Every structure is written in C-alpha cells, then in structure tokens.
Short mmCIF file of C-alpha atoms in Angstrom, two decimals:
data_model
loop_
_atom_site.label_atom_id
_atom_site.label_comp_id
_atom_site.label_asym_id
_atom_site.label_seq_id
_atom_site.Cartn_x
_atom_site.Cartn_y
_atom_site.Cartn_z
CA MET Z 16 -9.81 -5.54 -9.43
CA SER Z 17 -6.96 -4.97 -11.88
CA TYR Z 18 -3.43 -6.03 -11.07
CA ARG Z 19 -2.42 -2.37 -10.89
CA ASP Z 20 -5.07 -1.81 -8.23
CA ILE Z 21 -3.57 -4.74 -6.27
CA ILE Z 22 -0.12 -3.14 -6.57
CA ALA Z 23 -1.54 0.02 -5.02
CA GLU Z 24 -3.37 -1.98 -2.32
CA LEU Z 25 -0.30 -3.96 -1.24
CA THR Z 26 1.91 -0.89 -1.35
CA GLU Z 27 -0.40 0.79 1.16
CA ALA Z 28 -0.47 -2.41 3.22
CA GLY Z 29 3.32 -2.41 3.44
CA LEU Z 30 3.45 1.26 4.37
CA HIS Z 31 0.94 0.84 7.24
CA PRO Z 32 1.73 -2.40 9.14
CA ALA Z 33 -0.51 -1.80 12.18
CA ARG Z 34 -3.53 -1.14 9.99
CA THR Z 35 -2.77 -4.19 7.85
CA ILE Z 36 -2.36 -6.49 10.86
CA ALA Z 37 -5.66 -5.30 12.32
CA ALA Z 38 -7.36 -5.97 8.97
CA THR Z 39 -5.79 -9.45 8.83
CA GLN Z 40 -7.12 -10.35 12.27
CA LYS Z 41 -10.58 -9.09 11.38
CA GLU Z 42 -10.61 -10.87 8.02
CA THR Z 43 -9.30 -14.23 9.23
CA GLY Z 44 -10.51 -14.33 12.83
CA LYS Z 45 -7.21 -15.98 13.75
CA GLU Z 46 -4.83 -15.29 16.62
CA LEU Z 47 -1.66 -13.34 15.77
CA VAL Z 48 1.83 -14.50 16.74
CA GLY Z 49 4.60 -11.93 16.41
CA CYS Z 50 7.79 -13.09 14.69
CA VAL Z 51 10.95 -11.10 15.27
CA PRO Z 52 13.27 -11.57 12.25
CA TYR Z 53 14.88 -13.73 10.93
CA HIS Z 54 13.90 -17.24 9.67
CA THR Z 55 11.13 -17.85 12.19
CA PRO Z 56 9.27 -21.22 12.04
CA ASP Z 57 6.21 -19.65 10.41
CA GLU Z 58 4.83 -22.96 9.13
CA VAL Z 59 4.52 -24.39 12.63
CA ILE Z 60 2.68 -21.26 13.80
CA TYR Z 61 0.41 -21.34 10.76
CA ALA Z 62 -0.32 -25.03 11.35
CA ALA Z 63 -1.56 -24.07 14.84
CA GLY Z 64 -4.28 -21.94 13.23
CA ALA Z 65 -2.58 -18.61 13.93
CA VAL Z 66 -1.14 -15.99 11.59
CA PRO Z 67 2.60 -15.26 11.93
CA VAL Z 68 3.14 -11.50 11.61
CA GLY Z 69 6.53 -9.88 11.21
CA LEU Z 70 7.89 -7.55 13.89
CA TRP Z 71 10.40 -5.56 11.83
CA GLY Z 72 10.81 -2.43 13.90
CA GLY Z 73 9.56 0.96 12.78
CA ALA Z 74 10.09 4.60 13.56
CA PRO Z 75 8.80 5.25 17.10
CA GLU Z 76 10.20 7.93 19.33
CA PHE Z 77 12.34 6.08 21.85
CA LYS Z 78 11.01 6.80 25.33
CA LEU Z 79 10.97 3.40 27.02
CA ALA Z 80 13.25 0.95 25.17
CA ASP Z 81 16.48 2.53 26.41
CA ARG Z 82 15.71 1.15 29.86
CA TYR Z 83 16.48 -2.27 28.39
CA LEU Z 84 18.77 -1.89 25.36
CA GLN Z 85 21.97 0.07 24.85
CA SER Z 86 21.88 2.96 22.36
CA PHE Z 87 24.22 1.11 19.99
CA CYS Z 88 21.74 -1.74 19.52
CA CYS Z 89 20.27 -1.64 16.01
CA GLY Z 90 17.18 0.53 15.58
CA LEU Z 91 15.07 -2.41 14.40
CA LEU Z 92 15.34 -4.27 17.71
CA ARG Z 93 15.14 -1.13 19.84
CA ALA Z 94 11.88 -0.32 18.05
CA VAL Z 95 10.55 -3.83 18.73
CA VAL Z 96 11.17 -3.35 22.45
CA GLU Z 97 9.67 0.16 22.35
CA TYR Z 98 6.50 -1.18 20.74
CA SER Z 99 6.31 -3.97 23.31
CA LEU Z 100 6.30 -1.34 26.06
CA ASN Z 101 3.93 1.22 24.52
CA GLY Z 102 1.08 -1.23 23.85
CA THR Z 103 1.46 -1.69 20.09
CA TYR Z 104 1.94 -5.45 20.47
CA ASP Z 105 -0.92 -6.02 22.89
CA CYS Z 106 -2.92 -7.63 20.06
CA LEU Z 107 -0.48 -10.54 19.86
CA LYS Z 108 -1.01 -13.97 21.39
CA ALA Z 109 2.74 -14.66 21.67
CA VAL Z 110 6.12 -13.63 20.27
CA VAL Z 111 8.82 -15.86 18.76
CA VAL Z 112 12.42 -14.56 18.66
CA PRO Z 113 15.29 -16.26 16.81
CA THR Z 114 18.74 -15.67 18.28
CA PHE Z 115 21.11 -15.11 15.37
CA CYS Z 116 23.09 -12.22 16.89
CA ASP Z 117 23.99 -10.85 20.32
CA SER Z 118 21.40 -8.08 20.11
CA MET Z 119 18.65 -10.59 19.28
CA LYS Z 120 19.63 -12.67 22.32
CA CYS Z 121 19.30 -9.55 24.50
CA THR Z 122 16.00 -8.67 22.84
CA LEU Z 123 14.63 -12.14 23.58
CA GLU Z 124 15.31 -11.80 27.30
CA ASN Z 125 14.13 -8.20 27.45
CA LEU Z 126 10.86 -8.97 25.68
CA LYS Z 127 10.07 -11.53 28.39
CA ILE Z 128 9.90 -8.57 30.77
CA SER Z 129 8.66 -5.80 28.47
CA MET Z 130 5.73 -7.65 26.87
CA PRO Z 131 2.44 -7.43 28.80
CA GLU Z 132 1.81 -10.18 31.32
CA GLY Z 133 0.10 -13.13 29.70
CA ILE Z 134 1.81 -12.79 26.32
CA PRO Z 135 4.61 -15.38 26.32
CA VAL Z 136 7.90 -14.95 24.47
CA PHE Z 137 9.64 -17.99 22.98
CA GLY Z 138 13.22 -18.16 21.80
CA MET Z 139 14.12 -20.12 18.67
CA SER Z 140 17.70 -21.28 18.22
CA TYR Z 141 19.18 -22.67 15.01
CA GLY Z 142 22.12 -25.00 14.57
CA GLN Z 143 24.73 -22.85 12.85
CA GLN Z 144 26.64 -25.99 11.87
CA ARG Z 145 23.70 -26.76 9.61
CA LYS Z 146 25.68 -28.85 7.11
CA ILE Z 147 26.30 -31.64 9.63
CA LYS Z 148 23.77 -34.04 11.16
CA ALA Z 149 24.12 -32.74 14.73
CA GLY Z 150 23.24 -29.19 13.61
CA ARG Z 151 20.34 -30.40 11.51
CA ASP Z 152 18.96 -32.55 14.33
CA PHE Z 153 19.21 -29.65 16.76
CA THR Z 154 17.23 -27.37 14.43
CA ILE Z 155 14.53 -30.00 14.00
CA SER Z 156 14.28 -30.36 17.79
CA GLU Z 157 13.74 -26.61 18.03
CA TYR Z 158 10.94 -26.68 15.45
CA LYS Z 159 9.24 -29.41 17.48
CA ARG Z 160 9.71 -27.48 20.72
CA ILE Z 161 7.96 -24.45 19.19
CA ARG Z 162 5.21 -26.80 18.01
CA ARG Z 163 4.68 -28.00 21.59
CA GLU Z 164 4.63 -24.41 22.86
CA MET Z 165 2.00 -23.46 20.26
CA GLU Z 166 -0.11 -26.49 21.16
CA LYS Z 167 -0.15 -25.49 24.83
CA LEU Z 168 -0.71 -21.82 24.10
CA LEU Z 169 -3.54 -22.22 21.60
CA ASP Z 170 -4.98 -25.48 23.00
CA VAL Z 171 -4.69 -27.30 19.69
CA VAL Z 172 -3.10 -30.48 18.39
CA ILE Z 173 -0.62 -29.81 15.60
CA THR Z 174 -0.35 -32.99 13.55
CA ASP Z 175 2.32 -33.60 10.94
CA GLU Z 176 -0.44 -33.35 8.33
CA LYS Z 177 -1.25 -29.80 9.48
CA VAL Z 178 2.41 -28.83 9.29
CA GLU Z 179 2.64 -30.34 5.80
CA ALA Z 180 -0.41 -28.33 4.69
CA ALA Z 181 1.09 -25.15 6.14
CA PHE Z 182 4.40 -25.89 4.44
CA ARG Z 183 2.59 -26.19 1.09
CA VAL Z 184 0.98 -22.79 1.66
CA TYR Z 185 4.38 -21.26 2.33
CA GLU Z 186 6.04 -23.05 -0.61
CA ASP Z 187 3.30 -21.63 -2.87
CA TYR Z 188 4.08 -18.20 -1.41
CA ARG Z 189 7.81 -18.59 -2.01
CA ALA Z 190 7.28 -19.77 -5.59
CA ALA Z 191 4.94 -16.84 -6.22
CA MET Z 192 7.53 -14.41 -4.86
CA ARG Z 193 10.26 -15.81 -7.11
CA ARG Z 194 7.98 -15.24 -10.09
CA PHE Z 195 7.05 -11.76 -8.91
CA GLU Z 196 10.75 -10.92 -8.61
CA ARG Z 197 11.33 -11.94 -12.23
CA GLU Z 198 8.26 -10.20 -13.65
CA ALA Z 199 8.74 -6.95 -11.70
CA ALA Z 200 12.35 -6.75 -12.94
CA LYS Z 201 11.03 -6.69 -16.52
CA HIS Z 202 8.78 -3.72 -15.79
CA PRO Z 203 10.50 -1.04 -13.69
CA GLU Z 204 8.35 1.44 -15.60
CA ILE Z 205 5.30 -0.11 -13.88
CA VAL Z 206 6.58 -1.34 -10.50
CA SER Z 207 8.61 1.40 -8.79
CA SER Z 208 11.31 0.72 -6.21
CA LEU Z 209 8.98 1.85 -3.41
CA GLU Z 210 6.12 -0.32 -4.67
CA ARG Z 211 8.33 -3.37 -5.11
CA MET Z 212 9.68 -3.32 -1.58
CA MET Z 213 6.36 -2.42 0.09
CA ILE Z 214 4.58 -5.22 -1.79
CA ILE Z 215 7.17 -7.63 -0.37
CA LYS Z 216 6.81 -6.15 3.11
CA ALA Z 217 3.00 -6.45 3.03
CA GLY Z 218 3.36 -10.23 3.01
CA LEU Z 219 4.72 -10.11 6.55
CA PHE Z 220 1.40 -8.87 7.91
CA MET Z 221 -1.13 -10.96 5.96
CA ASP Z 222 -2.33 -14.54 5.84
CA LYS Z 223 0.01 -16.12 3.29
CA ALA Z 224 -2.75 -18.00 1.47
CA LEU Z 225 -4.62 -14.75 0.79
CA TYR Z 226 -1.48 -12.75 0.06
CA THR Z 227 -0.17 -15.30 -2.44
CA LYS Z 228 -3.30 -15.03 -4.56
CA LYS Z 229 -2.76 -11.28 -4.84
CA ILE Z 230 0.90 -11.71 -5.78
CA GLU Z 231 -0.04 -14.24 -8.46
CA GLN Z 232 -2.51 -11.75 -9.95
CA ILE Z 233 0.18 -9.07 -10.07
CA SER Z 234 2.70 -11.41 -11.71
CA GLN Z 235 0.16 -12.60 -14.27
CA GLY Z 236 -0.77 -9.01 -15.12
CA LEU Z 237 2.87 -8.03 -15.53
CA SER Z 238 3.57 -11.06 -17.72
CA GLU Z 239 0.84 -9.97 -20.15
CA GLU Z 240 2.33 -6.48 -20.59
CA HIS Z 241 4.67 -5.65 -23.45
CA GLU Z 242 8.14 -5.00 -22.09
CA GLY Z 243 8.39 -1.24 -21.80
CA SER Z 244 11.31 1.15 -21.88
CA PHE Z 245 13.02 2.49 -18.78
CA ALA Z 246 15.39 5.43 -19.08
CA GLY Z 247 16.93 5.15 -15.62
CA LYS Z 248 19.42 2.77 -14.06
CA ARG Z 249 18.78 -0.73 -12.74
CA VAL Z 250 20.22 -1.52 -9.30
CA ILE Z 251 20.51 -4.35 -6.81
CA ILE Z 252 20.15 -3.51 -3.12
CA THR Z 253 21.62 -5.46 -0.24
CA GLY Z 254 21.21 -5.25 3.53
CA ILE Z 255 18.59 -6.04 6.16
CA MET Z 256 15.71 -3.99 4.83
CA ALA Z 257 15.08 -1.07 2.46
CA GLU Z 258 13.88 1.48 4.97
CA PRO Z 259 12.91 4.17 5.71
CA PRO Z 260 10.61 4.20 2.63
CA GLU Z 261 11.55 7.83 1.99
CA ILE Z 262 14.87 6.52 0.65
CA LEU Z 263 13.02 4.44 -1.92
CA LYS Z 264 11.08 7.52 -2.96
CA ILE Z 265 14.42 9.23 -3.62
CA PHE Z 266 15.44 6.22 -5.73
CA ASP Z 267 12.28 6.64 -7.81
CA GLU Z 268 12.72 10.40 -8.15
CA SER Z 269 16.34 9.86 -9.23
CA GLY Z 270 15.55 7.25 -11.86
CA LEU Z 271 16.87 4.22 -9.96
CA ALA Z 272 14.91 0.99 -10.27
CA VAL Z 273 15.44 -1.85 -7.80
CA VAL Z 274 15.32 -4.93 -10.03
CA ALA Z 275 16.62 -7.42 -7.46
CA ASP Z 276 17.63 -7.52 -3.83
CA GLU Z 277 19.79 -9.46 -1.43
CA MET Z 278 17.95 -8.60 1.78
CA SER Z 279 16.50 -10.17 4.90
CA LEU Z 280 13.24 -8.35 4.20
CA GLY Z 281 13.45 -9.42 0.60
CA SER Z 282 14.75 -12.38 -1.35
CA ARG Z 283 16.23 -14.15 1.69
CA LEU Z 284 12.62 -14.93 2.62
CA TRP Z 285 12.03 -17.11 -0.42
CA ARG Z 286 15.14 -17.79 -2.47
CA ALA Z 287 16.07 -21.23 -1.02
CA PRO Z 288 13.80 -23.90 -2.56
CA ALA Z 289 12.64 -26.91 -0.57
CA ARG Z 290 14.05 -30.35 -1.28
CA ASN Z 291 11.72 -32.78 -3.02
CA ASP Z 292 13.69 -35.88 -2.04
CA VAL Z 293 12.90 -35.61 1.69
CA ASP Z 294 9.70 -37.05 3.16
CA ASP Z 295 9.71 -35.91 6.79
CA ILE Z 296 8.14 -32.46 7.01
CA TYR Z 297 10.48 -31.21 9.72
CA GLU Z 298 13.49 -32.30 7.66
CA ARG Z 299 12.10 -30.39 4.68
CA MET Z 300 11.78 -27.28 6.83
CA MET Z 301 15.26 -27.78 8.19
CA TYR Z 302 16.84 -28.24 4.76
CA ARG Z 303 15.35 -24.96 3.55
CA TYR Z 304 17.39 -23.35 6.33
CA ALA Z 305 20.43 -25.61 5.87
CA ASP Z 306 20.56 -25.04 2.10
CA THR Z 307 20.41 -21.25 2.38
CA GLU Z 308 23.60 -19.58 1.19
CA ALA Z 309 24.97 -16.02 1.17
CA ASP Z 310 23.07 -14.94 4.29
CA CYS Z 311 24.94 -12.83 6.84
CA PHE Z 312 23.16 -14.53 9.77
CA MET Z 313 24.38 -18.00 8.87
CA TYR Z 314 27.77 -19.58 9.40
CA GLU Z 315 29.52 -19.68 6.04
CA PRO Z 316 33.32 -19.91 5.88
CA GLU Z 317 33.28 -19.49 2.09
CA LYS Z 318 31.47 -16.11 2.29
CA LEU Z 319 29.51 -16.45 -0.94
CA ARG Z 320 27.56 -13.22 -0.69
CA GLY Z 321 29.70 -11.21 -3.11
CA GLN Z 322 29.54 -13.97 -5.72
CA TYR Z 323 25.78 -14.17 -5.23
CA MET Z 324 25.42 -10.45 -5.96
CA LEU Z 325 27.63 -10.70 -9.03
CA ALA Z 326 25.35 -13.47 -10.33
CA LEU Z 327 22.29 -11.30 -9.61
CA LYS Z 328 23.82 -8.44 -11.58
CA GLU Z 329 24.20 -10.66 -14.63
CA LYS Z 330 20.77 -12.26 -14.25
CA TYR Z 331 18.92 -8.95 -13.98
CA ASN Z 332 21.20 -6.82 -16.16
CA ALA Z 333 21.81 -4.40 -13.28
CA ASP Z 334 24.03 -1.35 -13.53
CA ALA Z 335 25.13 -1.11 -9.91
CA VAL Z 336 24.77 -2.32 -6.32
CA ILE Z 337 23.54 -0.18 -3.42
CA VAL Z 338 24.48 -1.25 0.10
CA MET Z 339 21.83 -0.22 2.64
CA MET Z 340 23.79 -0.89 5.83
CA MET Z 341 21.63 -0.95 8.94
CA LYS Z 342 23.33 1.09 11.62
CA PHE Z 343 24.93 -1.05 14.37
CA CYS Z 344 24.18 -4.36 12.58
CA ASP Z 345 27.28 -6.42 13.33
CA PRO Z 346 26.55 -9.43 11.05
CA GLU Z 347 26.06 -7.11 8.08
CA GLN Z 348 29.15 -5.09 8.85
CA TYR Z 349 31.33 -8.20 9.16
CA ASP Z 350 30.39 -9.25 5.61
CA TYR Z 351 30.90 -5.85 4.00
CA PRO Z 352 34.73 -5.76 3.60
CA ILE Z 353 34.66 -9.16 1.88
CA TYR Z 354 32.01 -8.48 -0.75
CA LYS Z 355 33.22 -4.88 -1.17
CA ALA Z 356 36.57 -6.21 -2.41
CA GLU Z 357 34.81 -8.62 -4.76
CA LEU Z 358 32.59 -5.90 -6.24
CA GLU Z 359 35.60 -3.62 -6.72
CA ALA Z 360 37.61 -6.40 -8.36
CA ALA Z 361 34.73 -7.01 -10.79
CA GLY Z 362 34.46 -3.29 -11.57
CA ILE Z 363 30.87 -3.04 -10.30
CA PRO Z 364 29.82 0.48 -9.24
CA PHE Z 365 28.36 0.49 -5.75
CA LEU Z 366 27.11 2.99 -3.22
CA TYR Z 367 27.41 2.43 0.54
CA MET Z 368 24.73 4.07 2.71
CA GLU Z 369 24.28 3.71 6.45
CA VAL Z 370 20.54 3.65 7.16
CA ASP Z 371 18.39 3.75 10.28
CA GLN Z 372 14.62 3.27 10.46
CA GLN Z 373 14.38 6.29 12.74
CA THR Z 374 16.06 8.69 10.26
CA THR Z 375 14.06 11.89 9.77
CA GLY Z 376 16.36 14.00 7.56
CA PHE Z 377 17.11 12.76 4.06
CA GLU Z 378 18.78 15.61 2.22
CA GLN Z 379 22.34 14.30 2.65
CA LEU Z 380 21.24 10.89 1.39
CA ARG Z 381 19.43 12.57 -1.50
CA THR Z 382 22.63 14.36 -2.49
CA ARG Z 383 24.67 11.15 -2.33
CA ILE Z 384 22.09 9.17 -4.34
CA GLN Z 385 21.82 11.87 -7.00
CA SER Z 386 25.61 12.10 -7.24
CA PHE Z 387 25.81 8.34 -7.65
CA CYS Z 388 23.22 8.48 -10.44
CA GLU Z 389 25.29 11.13 -12.24
CA MET Z 390 28.35 8.89 -11.92
CA LEU Z 391 26.44 6.04 -13.58
CA MET Z 392 25.37 8.13 -16.57
#
C-alpha cells in the first residue's frame, strides 16, 4: 500500500469514528475504554490491555441530552451525553472523564447516570498547580487511582513494567506525529487541510501501535517527495478541534492550507516531550502534563499561547491565523482577548470564527473565509 493510499485510509477513518472503533475492536480483540477529552491517562488504560478511544462529540440530533445539560453547554459535551443515552457508547467497557472545566465536571456526574448500567464512569482530576511538588504528587496519585480502577474492572495486574511499555508506545506515537506535522507542512499540495486533520483524528480511535506505523509510512513517503509548489495561503488554526469537517473542505476549496495547529484535537496531544532524566514512570507521565505550556485548560499566569502561535508562524512560514472558537467554550474564550492583542500587535492577519459541531449551514462561513482569502492576496 502506498503512502497516498494510507492518507486516504486514515482520512476515511477520521471521518467515520464509529466504523473505525468497531474495526479496532475486531482487529485487536481488546476492550474499549472511552476517554472524554482532554489529557486522559491513556498509557494506564493501554497497559491494562484495553484501547483508549476518544469521545470527542459529533453531530447528533439532540433529543435526550438536554434532560441533563443546559443548552449553553458546549456541543462537544452535549453530544457525548446524547451518545451515552442513545446507545452509541454501549460498546465501551468504561469511560474516563477529566475535569478541566465546569461543563466537564457536570458531564462526569451526568454520565454516571446516562451511561448504561454496568459501564462505570471514572473522573480524573489534575493538579493545576503542576509546577509545585504538591500538584505533581496529586496528579501521580490520580494516575495510580485510575490504574487501580482498571485493574478491578478488567481483572488484570498492571505492573510498572506494563505502564513503561505502554508509555514507550505512546512516546513513539508522539514522536511520529511531530514528524508528520513537519513533513505535511512541506507538502500542502499533497496533504489537504481536511486530510491533515482527519488523519490526526483517526489516531483517537485506533490502537496506537498500529496507527503509528501508518503515520510513519506517510511521513517517510512525504519526505521522499520533491517539495512542490502551492499557490494558496498557509494558515495556522487554533481552538479545540477543526470541526465540522465541511469547514475544512471550504478551506481546501478556497486555497487555504493548514500547515500547523494549536488545538486540543491536534498538536496539544503530542507537542510536550517526555523528560529523559526521570526514572519513575508515573513521574514521567506527570511531567509531560506539568511541562505542557500554552494550553487553555491549564493554569498559566504568563498566558504564553499568543507567543506560541507567533513562533509557529515563523517556523512554518504561515500567512495568517484562523481562530476556530468552539461555541460556549469558556476556557477558550478567556484566552482569546489576550492572544488577539498579541497577534494584532505583531501585525498577523487572523480570522475569528465561532464553530459548533452541530452546524448544518455553511454559506455564511464560506463567505467569511473567501473574503479573508481575498484580504490575504
């Protein structure tokens, strides 16, 4: 199979999560544990012999979720609750929910009621004061609590050696994604905006060991291509996730290439490298979280996100930044005025778009995107 065939395969996998998850379960024979974003302890779940699969919302018609969540809760979490009620998540063995924002805390408690009986829901809390020992120790204690829950649930013993092996699998994945990011940015004429983001999304629904091999094949294939010409504009996108995918299709039709991202369903998944000077596996996991910068879900008085995007612009020779603001996402909205001022001060063109996974009409967005493209010419 050529690397271009793998691009097409993973693009389809990202566009059809339910189908991909079913294929993963059939291919691996492993139990599936749902992980509500963000920063779930995937390595601990993987060490238990299960596959962590991302629960990143979708576009259902809301019929049941409004019994539990207010209408001004973000569409991602409302969709998660809707799917828990309509049977979509019945294939899961358990669900793990971090609690980074108020809506996620509500979702955690609601899922305990809305998930079918027999499918447990576990909360995962992180020490927001992650730069001090007390915060780091608390986060480690939470990783170990989830380990104990997985041991009881799956009737397995999770040794430190198993966690270390799982961590290596995930570090290989993160290294492969950093390379893919670099190689794809060199070839926007080959990897479209839609393909780039759906390839990334596909990794949420597959066994990471198998997925990483496919990503490495794509990166190797791209590295062997002569750098081609691209007549459009190169952009960085920021936000929670680049959805609905119809917006990315408009990017491609308008000659916009996403060459880098600052997103939760994107580079935030892999950009923080692990420390090599730490021996304890749980400390290594914790430091990956503690060393993460420029993430709206983490306590950061310095607010480095704008500076991070300015550095991305230089690194990837981008022409502009597009803000894909998830509707009703408080952590994202709190950051926006700060990095907006920094982008304006640096003279960086940017487009602000409010997006919702459940959007069905795209003509207004199409007009705004096309107008922005004309402004960049």
